[in-house]
Amino acid sequence: MTLSAPILFLLLLAVVSPWWVARSRMSFVVAGGLLHLGIAGHYILLLSGVAGGGGMPAENGADFFPTDLIEWSFLGTAWGLMFAALVSGIGLLVFLYSAGYFGATPKGIRFFLPLLAFEAAMLGVVLADHSILLFLFWELTSISSFFLIGFLHSETTSRWNAQQALLVTGTGGMCLLAGFLMVGTEWGTHSLEAWRGMAVAGREIPMVALALMLAGAATKSALFPFFFWLPNAMSAPTPVSSYLHSATMVKAGIFLIGALFPLFASSAGIMGVIVGMGAATAVTGLALGWVQTDLKKILAYTTLSVLGLLAFLLGLGTVESVRVAVLLLLGHACYKAGLFMAAGAVDKATGTRDLRALAGLAKAMPALWIVCLLLGLSAVGFPPLLGFLGKEYGYGLALPNKGLSLGLSAFLFLANLTMMVLILRVAVKPFRPDAALEAPGVKAIPKLMMLGPAVLALAGVFLGLTSPFLLSPMVGAVVSGIAGDGADYKLALWHGFKPALYMSVATLVGGWFLYKVAVTYGKQNVVTRRLGFAENTYTAMVKGLMVGAAATTGFLQSGDLRRYLHLFFGGILLLVVGNWWVSGFGVARLFASMEPVPLLEALLVAAMAFGILLVVLTMSRITAVLGLAIIGLGMAFLFARLGAPDLALTLMLVESLTVVLFIYIVHGLPKIRNITKPPGRIFDACLSLGVGGVMALLAMKAQSVQLHPSISGTLNEWSYTLAKGKNVVNVILVDFRALDTMGEITVIALAALGVRLVWLRKSEMKAKGGKP
């Protein structure tokens, strides 16, 4: 199976999911689960091969797209395959969890389409080797996540939050595309692997392109100051939160920083910005999470903090910091997805996610309590669980400057200490007995909703214990692929009695003590108001955009046809003349290359000009129609003069019929009145002459431009030999352009049908005595 085959399978399953779920939900769940299992196994095998020293699998379908700008090109780097394994593995658990979460409700019928489309797009993001292909998958994640976040579309909050996420990440996507195009144009290739090689070789990179690509990554991973959309996206159903906002979508920006690490590392300024954004995001997430009482909101803000730490560690740029980032990412993906699923199970069983109303659930839900305890221990870095590795190695980081190393250790200690308090509130607080609270009525939850958290909790234990054997080769390959070194490093759970161990113990003890004695929620409005300036800025910008759009619409869509014509023709005139001015268009050269106009053709043009003046100056509608007839007949004579008698005959028949119909229609109408003042008429005349002159010049210019070889000779040859027709024009219309002609006929027929229906409706209303 190729790298891209799972993507196509998931997209196919997404397309048929509404029909399949509606008809046989159980068979869909079984088939989808087996497909996910196969995909996860496929990527894990590929990852183990790369980690074992094998070559990176590649796929290149250059002819997949009809343009050279994009290629169906994929490359299985260790970094990308690790993400693919996480996306598909956790995707399997979320898929089964969703089946239990929605059950047989109608919501489940429409849920799997955007979920599976998102999963396919995420796989495309982490495996694509062509920057434009990566961008297409990147935008598909934004679009599919919009439908997932706004899944409860009847709620105003869900719609607003979905729009917010789409606007923020979509704007970042446009920045990302601009950066990709700049680098691709500058370096002559869009291959990410080639970019990494050129960056390592010292090729100069446009600073603007790096800033634009970083903006795309920052908006996707909710880095400061774009953090506000992530907590608001918790209005989505729990399966969405556990998947998009723990292990996949919000990690896409982190993935991009790692995938283009040599490019970003070439600029110390950009790496400094990444460090600053990461630190600010981590602090903001912890500060805002401290005052939350909703389980999912607390998890969202701790996710925000971890994303900040990941960016911070990658921004440091050392091999050791990259290793810590990889370990932290692995641990976070496992425990955070499980905790989100557990929060959804609590909500499903009790009907609330508010910590102030939750207590004593250990007795009613003992299995979930044990699972949450394991997940929480991994999250706080309790040995020997998977989460312990990231924290332990983080405390062991050393920077060249001793003062910076101490500052880094202090920062990580405070971050881990605060995060432990928040995690304990989610994993412990709802299950502890509290006499002051009455345990809400607990409902039984589907077993499929317990499968995901349980598997992830056990995975944290298993991978933590076996990390020296199972994870060392993979982490080494990933770190080597990102930073260019560190492939031979072997992980260990015990490093002796060193400062890192003492800091880990201090974190656990201090975190538990702080959880027991600290006031963990209170002045929420004050904190939110002080740190919510970014969202307030976004809201003000959206409101300003809507006000501006309303004002622009009021000006442009005034209902005045004359204003529409002014804006339309004035816009054309400005664009064309402006382009000519910039490009140095030579009008004199056009007139110099003109051939003399024969006398007969000049007389015909003069007659048509007379007809135009007649139409413009007359106050009689019939006279205006006759003036139009003069113009049409003059054009017909010109066609005949230039060798197109069939076209001239057709035009004469159409003009004659049109004149008769117009005279019949306007016969009873009043005379034309001047409703425009003289200055307005002068402006209209100037605008008309300007547009007419520009169109004439464009026609003259078109005669001197030949971008491709002429096809007129070929059409003459094919007319009789292929279509058996001697009239080339007719053959073009009914053979070479048959579908186009059929479309035109269809449009005319539909218009006639519409007119006929309106007339019948009018007659029916008259017959009933009502107003038509």
mmCIF file with all atom_site columns, C-alpha atoms in Angstrom, residues 28-185:
data_model
loop_
_atom_site.group_PDB
_atom_site.id
_atom_site.type_symbol
_atom_site.label_atom_id
_atom_site.label_alt_id
_atom_site.label_comp_id
_atom_site.label_asym_id
_atom_site.label_entity_id
_atom_site.label_seq_id
_atom_site.pdbx_PDB_ins_code
_atom_site.Cartn_x
_atom_site.Cartn_y
_atom_site.Cartn_z
_atom_site.occupancy
_atom_site.B_iso_or_equiv
_atom_site.pdbx_formal_charge
_atom_site.auth_seq_id
_atom_site.auth_comp_id
_atom_site.auth_asym_id
_atom_site.auth_atom_id
_atom_site.pdbx_PDB_model_num
ATOM 1   C CA . PHE A 1 28  ? -20.148 0.846  9.025   1.00 0.00 ? 28  PHE A CA 1
ATOM 2   C CA . VAL A 1 29  ? -18.500 0.903  12.452  1.00 0.00 ? 29  VAL A CA 1
ATOM 3   C CA . VAL A 1 30  ? -16.941 -2.534 11.900  1.00 0.00 ? 30  VAL A CA 1
ATOM 4   C CA . ALA A 1 31  ? -15.694 -1.724 8.393   1.00 0.00 ? 31  ALA A CA 1
ATOM 5   C CA . GLY A 1 32  ? -14.432 1.712  9.439   1.00 0.00 ? 32  GLY A CA 1
ATOM 6   C CA . GLY A 1 33  ? -12.686 0.283  12.481  1.00 0.00 ? 33  GLY A CA 1
ATOM 7   C CA . LEU A 1 34  ? -10.925 -2.397 10.441  1.00 0.00 ? 34  LEU A CA 1
ATOM 8   C CA . LEU A 1 35  ? -9.877  0.185  7.853   1.00 0.00 ? 35  LEU A CA 1
ATOM 9   C CA . HIS A 1 36  ? -8.435  2.424  10.564  1.00 0.00 ? 36  HIS A CA 1
ATOM 10  C CA . LEU A 1 37  ? -6.653  -0.523 12.126  1.00 0.00 ? 37  LEU A CA 1
ATOM 11  C CA . GLY A 1 38  ? -5.062  -1.415 8.801   1.00 0.00 ? 38  GLY A CA 1
ATOM 12  C CA . ILE A 1 39  ? -4.040  2.196  8.127   1.00 0.00 ? 39  ILE A CA 1
ATOM 13  C CA . ALA A 1 40  ? -2.491  2.616  11.585  1.00 0.00 ? 40  ALA A CA 1
ATOM 14  C CA . GLY A 1 41  ? -0.614  -0.671 11.216  1.00 0.00 ? 41  GLY A CA 1
ATOM 15  C CA . HIS A 1 42  ? 0.591   0.365  7.765   1.00 0.00 ? 42  HIS A CA 1
ATOM 16  C CA . TYR A 1 43  ? 2.091   3.630  8.978   1.00 0.00 ? 43  TYR A CA 1
ATOM 17  C CA . ILE A 1 44  ? 3.569   2.039  12.112  1.00 0.00 ? 44  ILE A CA 1
ATOM 18  C CA . LEU A 1 45  ? 5.354   -0.544 9.937   1.00 0.00 ? 45  LEU A CA 1
ATOM 19  C CA . LEU A 1 46  ? 6.676   2.199  7.667   1.00 0.00 ? 46  LEU A CA 1
ATOM 20  C CA . LEU A 1 47  ? 7.837   4.182  10.702  1.00 0.00 ? 47  LEU A CA 1
ATOM 21  C CA . SER A 1 48  ? 9.614   1.176  12.177  1.00 0.00 ? 48  SER A CA 1
ATOM 22  C CA . GLY A 1 49  ? 11.377  0.646  8.856   1.00 0.00 ? 49  GLY A CA 1
ATOM 23  C CA . VAL A 1 50  ? 12.621  4.231  8.748   1.00 0.00 ? 50  VAL A CA 1
ATOM 24  C CA . ALA A 1 51  ? 13.605  4.105  12.445  1.00 0.00 ? 51  ALA A CA 1
ATOM 25  C CA . GLY A 1 52  ? 15.540  0.912  11.761  1.00 0.00 ? 52  GLY A CA 1
ATOM 26  C CA . GLY A 1 53  ? 17.719  2.653  9.212   1.00 0.00 ? 53  GLY A CA 1
ATOM 27  C CA . GLY A 1 54  ? 15.724  1.957  6.064   1.00 0.00 ? 54  GLY A CA 1
ATOM 28  C CA . GLY A 1 55  ? 15.102  4.504  3.356   1.00 0.00 ? 55  GLY A CA 1
ATOM 29  C CA . MET A 1 56  ? 12.204  6.910  3.446   1.00 0.00 ? 56  MET A CA 1
ATOM 30  C CA . PRO A 1 57  ? 9.233   5.669  1.388   1.00 0.00 ? 57  PRO A CA 1
ATOM 31  C CA . ALA A 1 58  ? 8.308   8.044  -1.420  1.00 0.00 ? 58  ALA A CA 1
ATOM 32  C CA . GLU A 1 59  ? 5.504   8.409  -3.928  1.00 0.00 ? 59  GLU A CA 1
ATOM 33  C CA . ASN A 1 60  ? 5.427   10.700 -6.910  1.00 0.00 ? 60  ASN A CA 1
ATOM 34  C CA . GLY A 1 61  ? 2.533   10.936 -9.344  1.00 0.00 ? 61  GLY A CA 1
ATOM 35  C CA . ALA A 1 62  ? 3.588   13.871 -11.484 1.00 0.00 ? 62  ALA A CA 1
ATOM 36  C CA . ASP A 1 63  ? 0.699   13.423 -13.929 1.00 0.00 ? 63  ASP A CA 1
ATOM 37  C CA . PHE A 1 64  ? -2.003  13.361 -11.256 1.00 0.00 ? 64  PHE A CA 1
ATOM 38  C CA . PHE A 1 65  ? -2.766  17.078 -11.768 1.00 0.00 ? 65  PHE A CA 1
ATOM 39  C CA . PRO A 1 66  ? -3.083  18.844 -15.138 1.00 0.00 ? 66  PRO A CA 1
ATOM 40  C CA . THR A 1 67  ? -0.642  21.600 -14.111 1.00 0.00 ? 67  THR A CA 1
ATOM 41  C CA . ASP A 1 68  ? 3.039   21.828 -13.265 1.00 0.00 ? 68  ASP A CA 1
ATOM 42  C CA . LEU A 1 69  ? 2.332   23.980 -10.202 1.00 0.00 ? 69  LEU A CA 1
ATOM 43  C CA . ILE A 1 70  ? 1.348   20.984 -8.083  1.00 0.00 ? 70  ILE A CA 1
ATOM 44  C CA . GLU A 1 71  ? 2.396   17.342 -7.915  1.00 0.00 ? 71  GLU A CA 1
ATOM 45  C CA . TRP A 1 72  ? 0.911   14.311 -6.178  1.00 0.00 ? 72  TRP A CA 1
ATOM 46  C CA . SER A 1 73  ? 4.140   13.859 -4.253  1.00 0.00 ? 73  SER A CA 1
ATOM 47  C CA . PHE A 1 74  ? 4.551   12.228 -0.823  1.00 0.00 ? 74  PHE A CA 1
ATOM 48  C CA . LEU A 1 75  ? 7.559   11.402 1.349   1.00 0.00 ? 75  LEU A CA 1
ATOM 49  C CA . GLY A 1 76  ? 7.583   9.317  4.519   1.00 0.00 ? 76  GLY A CA 1
ATOM 50  C CA . THR A 1 77  ? 9.984   11.163 6.817   1.00 0.00 ? 77  THR A CA 1
ATOM 51  C CA . ALA A 1 78  ? 10.275  9.864  10.388  1.00 0.00 ? 78  ALA A CA 1
ATOM 52  C CA . TRP A 1 79  ? 8.609   13.073 11.646  1.00 0.00 ? 79  TRP A CA 1
ATOM 53  C CA . GLY A 1 80  ? 5.746   12.739 9.185   1.00 0.00 ? 80  GLY A CA 1
ATOM 54  C CA . LEU A 1 81  ? 5.250   8.991  9.734   1.00 0.00 ? 81  LEU A CA 1
ATOM 55  C CA . MET A 1 82  ? 5.164   9.501  13.508  1.00 0.00 ? 82  MET A CA 1
ATOM 56  C CA . PHE A 1 83  ? 2.356   11.998 13.015  1.00 0.00 ? 83  PHE A CA 1
ATOM 57  C CA . ALA A 1 84  ? 0.627   9.665  10.545  1.00 0.00 ? 84  ALA A CA 1
ATOM 58  C CA . ALA A 1 85  ? 0.734   6.861  13.126  1.00 0.00 ? 85  ALA A CA 1
ATOM 59  C CA . LEU A 1 86  ? -0.717  9.177  15.778  1.00 0.00 ? 86  LEU A CA 1
ATOM 60  C CA . VAL A 1 87  ? -3.401  10.550 13.453  1.00 0.00 ? 87  VAL A CA 1
ATOM 61  C CA . SER A 1 88  ? -4.553  7.094  12.313  1.00 0.00 ? 88  SER A CA 1
ATOM 62  C CA . GLY A 1 89  ? -4.106  5.350  15.686  1.00 0.00 ? 89  GLY A CA 1
ATOM 63  C CA . ILE A 1 90  ? -5.955  7.946  17.748  1.00 0.00 ? 90  ILE A CA 1
ATOM 64  C CA . GLY A 1 91  ? -8.308  8.316  14.782  1.00 0.00 ? 91  GLY A CA 1
ATOM 65  C CA . LEU A 1 92  ? -9.310  4.669  15.246  1.00 0.00 ? 92  LEU A CA 1
ATOM 66  C CA . LEU A 1 93  ? -10.151 5.250  18.914  1.00 0.00 ? 93  LEU A CA 1
ATOM 67  C CA . VAL A 1 94  ? -12.022 8.492  18.199  1.00 0.00 ? 94  VAL A CA 1
ATOM 68  C CA . PHE A 1 95  ? -13.947 6.761  15.401  1.00 0.00 ? 95  PHE A CA 1
ATOM 69  C CA . LEU A 1 96  ? -15.160 4.040  17.783  1.00 0.00 ? 96  LEU A CA 1
ATOM 70  C CA . TYR A 1 97  ? -15.748 6.587  20.550  1.00 0.00 ? 97  TYR A CA 1
ATOM 71  C CA . SER A 1 98  ? -17.911 8.644  18.182  1.00 0.00 ? 98  SER A CA 1
ATOM 72  C CA . ALA A 1 99  ? -20.010 5.591  17.366  1.00 0.00 ? 99  ALA A CA 1
ATOM 73  C CA . GLY A 1 100 ? -20.762 5.179  21.065  1.00 0.00 ? 100 GLY A CA 1
ATOM 74  C CA . TYR A 1 101 ? -21.132 8.904  21.711  1.00 0.00 ? 101 TYR A CA 1
ATOM 75  C CA . PHE A 1 102 ? -23.798 9.503  19.061  1.00 0.00 ? 102 PHE A CA 1
ATOM 76  C CA . GLY A 1 103 ? -25.329 6.037  19.066  1.00 0.00 ? 103 GLY A CA 1
ATOM 77  C CA . ALA A 1 104 ? -28.172 5.643  16.609  1.00 0.00 ? 104 ALA A CA 1
ATOM 78  C CA . THR A 1 105 ? -29.172 9.323  16.698  1.00 0.00 ? 105 THR A CA 1
ATOM 79  C CA . PRO A 1 106 ? -29.571 11.294 13.445  1.00 0.00 ? 106 PRO A CA 1
ATOM 80  C CA . LYS A 1 107 ? -26.517 13.371 14.359  1.00 0.00 ? 107 LYS A CA 1
ATOM 81  C CA . GLY A 1 108 ? -24.325 10.343 13.858  1.00 0.00 ? 108 GLY A CA 1
ATOM 82  C CA . ILE A 1 109 ? -25.425 10.102 10.230  1.00 0.00 ? 109 ILE A CA 1
ATOM 83  C CA . ARG A 1 110 ? -23.834 13.423 9.285   1.00 0.00 ? 110 ARG A CA 1
ATOM 84  C CA . PHE A 1 111 ? -20.917 13.404 11.736  1.00 0.00 ? 111 PHE A CA 1
ATOM 85  C CA . PHE A 1 112 ? -18.536 10.955 10.094  1.00 0.00 ? 112 PHE A CA 1
ATOM 86  C CA . LEU A 1 113 ? -18.300 12.771 6.759   1.00 0.00 ? 113 LEU A CA 1
ATOM 87  C CA . PRO A 1 114 ? -16.377 15.815 8.088   1.00 0.00 ? 114 PRO A CA 1
ATOM 88  C CA . LEU A 1 115 ? -14.507 13.688 10.653  1.00 0.00 ? 115 LEU A CA 1
ATOM 89  C CA . LEU A 1 116 ? -13.112 11.251 8.076   1.00 0.00 ? 116 LEU A CA 1
ATOM 90  C CA . ALA A 1 117 ? -12.427 14.063 5.597   1.00 0.00 ? 117 ALA A CA 1
ATOM 91  C CA . PHE A 1 118 ? -10.439 15.836 8.296   1.00 0.00 ? 118 PHE A CA 1
ATOM 92  C CA . GLU A 1 119 ? -8.465  12.697 9.089   1.00 0.00 ? 119 GLU A CA 1
ATOM 93  C CA . ALA A 1 120 ? -7.600  12.202 5.416   1.00 0.00 ? 120 ALA A CA 1
ATOM 94  C CA . ALA A 1 121 ? -6.553  15.848 5.107   1.00 0.00 ? 121 ALA A CA 1
ATOM 95  C CA . MET A 1 122 ? -4.377  15.611 8.202   1.00 0.00 ? 122 MET A CA 1
ATOM 96  C CA . LEU A 1 123 ? -2.590  12.587 6.790   1.00 0.00 ? 123 LEU A CA 1
ATOM 97  C CA . GLY A 1 124 ? -2.025  14.571 3.610   1.00 0.00 ? 124 GLY A CA 1
ATOM 98  C CA . VAL A 1 125 ? -0.514  17.459 5.578   1.00 0.00 ? 125 VAL A CA 1
ATOM 99  C CA . VAL A 1 126 ? 2.056   15.293 7.366   1.00 0.00 ? 126 VAL A CA 1
ATOM 100 C CA . LEU A 1 127 ? 3.023   13.176 4.346   1.00 0.00 ? 127 LEU A CA 1
ATOM 101 C CA . ALA A 1 128 ? 2.946   15.609 1.403   1.00 0.00 ? 128 ALA A CA 1
ATOM 102 C CA . ASP A 1 129 ? 6.352   16.505 -0.009  1.00 0.00 ? 129 ASP A CA 1
ATOM 103 C CA . HIS A 1 130 ? 5.090   19.230 -2.356  1.00 0.00 ? 130 HIS A CA 1
ATOM 104 C CA . SER A 1 131 ? 4.369   22.571 -0.705  1.00 0.00 ? 131 SER A CA 1
ATOM 105 C CA . ILE A 1 132 ? 1.264   23.386 -2.766  1.00 0.00 ? 132 ILE A CA 1
ATOM 106 C CA . LEU A 1 133 ? -0.152  19.899 -2.169  1.00 0.00 ? 133 LEU A CA 1
ATOM 107 C CA . LEU A 1 134 ? 0.495   20.372 1.542   1.00 0.00 ? 134 LEU A CA 1
ATOM 108 C CA . PHE A 1 135 ? -1.363  23.689 1.375   1.00 0.00 ? 135 PHE A CA 1
ATOM 109 C CA . LEU A 1 136 ? -4.401  22.048 -0.245  1.00 0.00 ? 136 LEU A CA 1
ATOM 110 C CA . PHE A 1 137 ? -4.582  19.464 2.529   1.00 0.00 ? 137 PHE A CA 1
ATOM 111 C CA . TRP A 1 138 ? -3.916  22.233 5.068   1.00 0.00 ? 138 TRP A CA 1
ATOM 112 C CA . GLU A 1 139 ? -6.959  24.146 3.877   1.00 0.00 ? 139 GLU A CA 1
ATOM 113 C CA . LEU A 1 140 ? -9.063  20.983 3.816   1.00 0.00 ? 140 LEU A CA 1
ATOM 114 C CA . THR A 1 141 ? -8.332  20.565 7.528   1.00 0.00 ? 141 THR A CA 1
ATOM 115 C CA . SER A 1 142 ? -9.579  24.126 8.103   1.00 0.00 ? 142 SER A CA 1
ATOM 116 C CA . ILE A 1 143 ? -12.760 23.567 6.095   1.00 0.00 ? 143 ILE A CA 1
ATOM 117 C CA . SER A 1 144 ? -13.595 20.180 7.617   1.00 0.00 ? 144 SER A CA 1
ATOM 118 C CA . SER A 1 145 ? -12.836 21.451 11.133  1.00 0.00 ? 145 SER A CA 1
ATOM 119 C CA . PHE A 1 146 ? -15.248 24.334 10.469  1.00 0.00 ? 146 PHE A CA 1
ATOM 120 C CA . PHE A 1 147 ? -18.064 21.821 10.013  1.00 0.00 ? 147 PHE A CA 1
ATOM 121 C CA . LEU A 1 148 ? -16.923 19.812 13.030  1.00 0.00 ? 148 LEU A CA 1
ATOM 122 C CA . ILE A 1 149 ? -16.644 22.784 15.389  1.00 0.00 ? 149 ILE A CA 1
ATOM 123 C CA . GLY A 1 150 ? -19.994 24.092 14.157  1.00 0.00 ? 150 GLY A CA 1
ATOM 124 C CA . PHE A 1 151 ? -21.573 20.639 14.205  1.00 0.00 ? 151 PHE A CA 1
ATOM 125 C CA . LEU A 1 152 ? -24.248 21.808 16.652  1.00 0.00 ? 152 LEU A CA 1
ATOM 126 C CA . HIS A 1 153 ? -25.286 24.411 14.102  1.00 0.00 ? 153 HIS A CA 1
ATOM 127 C CA . SER A 1 154 ? -28.548 25.306 15.806  1.00 0.00 ? 154 SER A CA 1
ATOM 128 C CA . GLU A 1 155 ? -26.534 27.005 18.580  1.00 0.00 ? 155 GLU A CA 1
ATOM 129 C CA . THR A 1 156 ? -25.338 30.544 17.918  1.00 0.00 ? 156 THR A CA 1
ATOM 130 C CA . THR A 1 157 ? -22.157 29.994 19.934  1.00 0.00 ? 157 THR A CA 1
ATOM 131 C CA . SER A 1 158 ? -21.164 26.994 17.824  1.00 0.00 ? 158 SER A CA 1
ATOM 132 C CA . ARG A 1 159 ? -21.647 28.904 14.598  1.00 0.00 ? 159 ARG A CA 1
ATOM 133 C CA . TRP A 1 160 ? -19.640 31.886 15.849  1.00 0.00 ? 160 TRP A CA 1
ATOM 134 C CA . ASN A 1 161 ? -16.796 29.700 17.145  1.00 0.00 ? 161 ASN A CA 1
ATOM 135 C CA . ALA A 1 162 ? -16.661 27.718 13.914  1.00 0.00 ? 162 ALA A CA 1
ATOM 136 C CA . GLN A 1 163 ? -16.487 30.922 11.902  1.00 0.00 ? 163 GLN A CA 1
ATOM 137 C CA . GLN A 1 164 ? -13.790 32.245 14.208  1.00 0.00 ? 164 GLN A CA 1
ATOM 138 C CA . ALA A 1 165 ? -11.640 29.142 13.800  1.00 0.00 ? 165 ALA A CA 1
ATOM 139 C CA . LEU A 1 166 ? -12.094 29.218 10.026  1.00 0.00 ? 166 LEU A CA 1
ATOM 140 C CA . LEU A 1 167 ? -11.208 32.905 9.686   1.00 0.00 ? 167 LEU A CA 1
ATOM 141 C CA . VAL A 1 168 ? -8.130  32.688 11.906  1.00 0.00 ? 168 VAL A CA 1
ATOM 142 C CA . THR A 1 169 ? -6.717  29.474 10.436  1.00 0.00 ? 169 THR A CA 1
ATOM 143 C CA . GLY A 1 170 ? -7.829  30.415 6.919   1.00 0.00 ? 170 GLY A CA 1
ATOM 144 C CA . THR A 1 171 ? -6.004  33.731 7.120   1.00 0.00 ? 171 THR A CA 1
ATOM 145 C CA . GLY A 1 172 ? -2.937  31.885 8.303   1.00 0.00 ? 172 GLY A CA 1
ATOM 146 C CA . GLY A 1 173 ? -3.350  29.488 5.396   1.00 0.00 ? 173 GLY A CA 1
ATOM 147 C CA . MET A 1 174 ? -3.210  32.375 2.936   1.00 0.00 ? 174 MET A CA 1
ATOM 148 C CA . CYS A 1 175 ? 0.002   33.571 4.586   1.00 0.00 ? 175 CYS A CA 1
ATOM 149 C CA . LEU A 1 176 ? 1.378   30.054 4.342   1.00 0.00 ? 176 LEU A CA 1
ATOM 150 C CA . LEU A 1 177 ? 0.583   29.844 0.633   1.00 0.00 ? 177 LEU A CA 1
ATOM 151 C CA . ALA A 1 178 ? 2.272   33.177 -0.007  1.00 0.00 ? 178 ALA A CA 1
ATOM 152 C CA . GLY A 1 179 ? 5.375   31.982 1.818   1.00 0.00 ? 179 GLY A CA 1
ATOM 153 C CA . PHE A 1 180 ? 5.407   28.704 -0.104  1.00 0.00 ? 180 PHE A CA 1
ATOM 154 C CA . LEU A 1 181 ? 5.105   30.487 -3.431  1.00 0.00 ? 181 LEU A CA 1
ATOM 155 C CA . MET A 1 182 ? 7.896   32.905 -2.554  1.00 0.00 ? 182 MET A CA 1
ATOM 156 C CA . VAL A 1 183 ? 10.314  30.139 -1.586  1.00 0.00 ? 183 VAL A CA 1
ATOM 157 C CA . GLY A 1 184 ? 9.277   27.918 -4.491  1.00 0.00 ? 184 GLY A CA 1
ATOM 158 C CA . THR A 1 185 ? 9.775   30.744 -6.972  1.00 0.00 ? 185 THR A CA 1
#
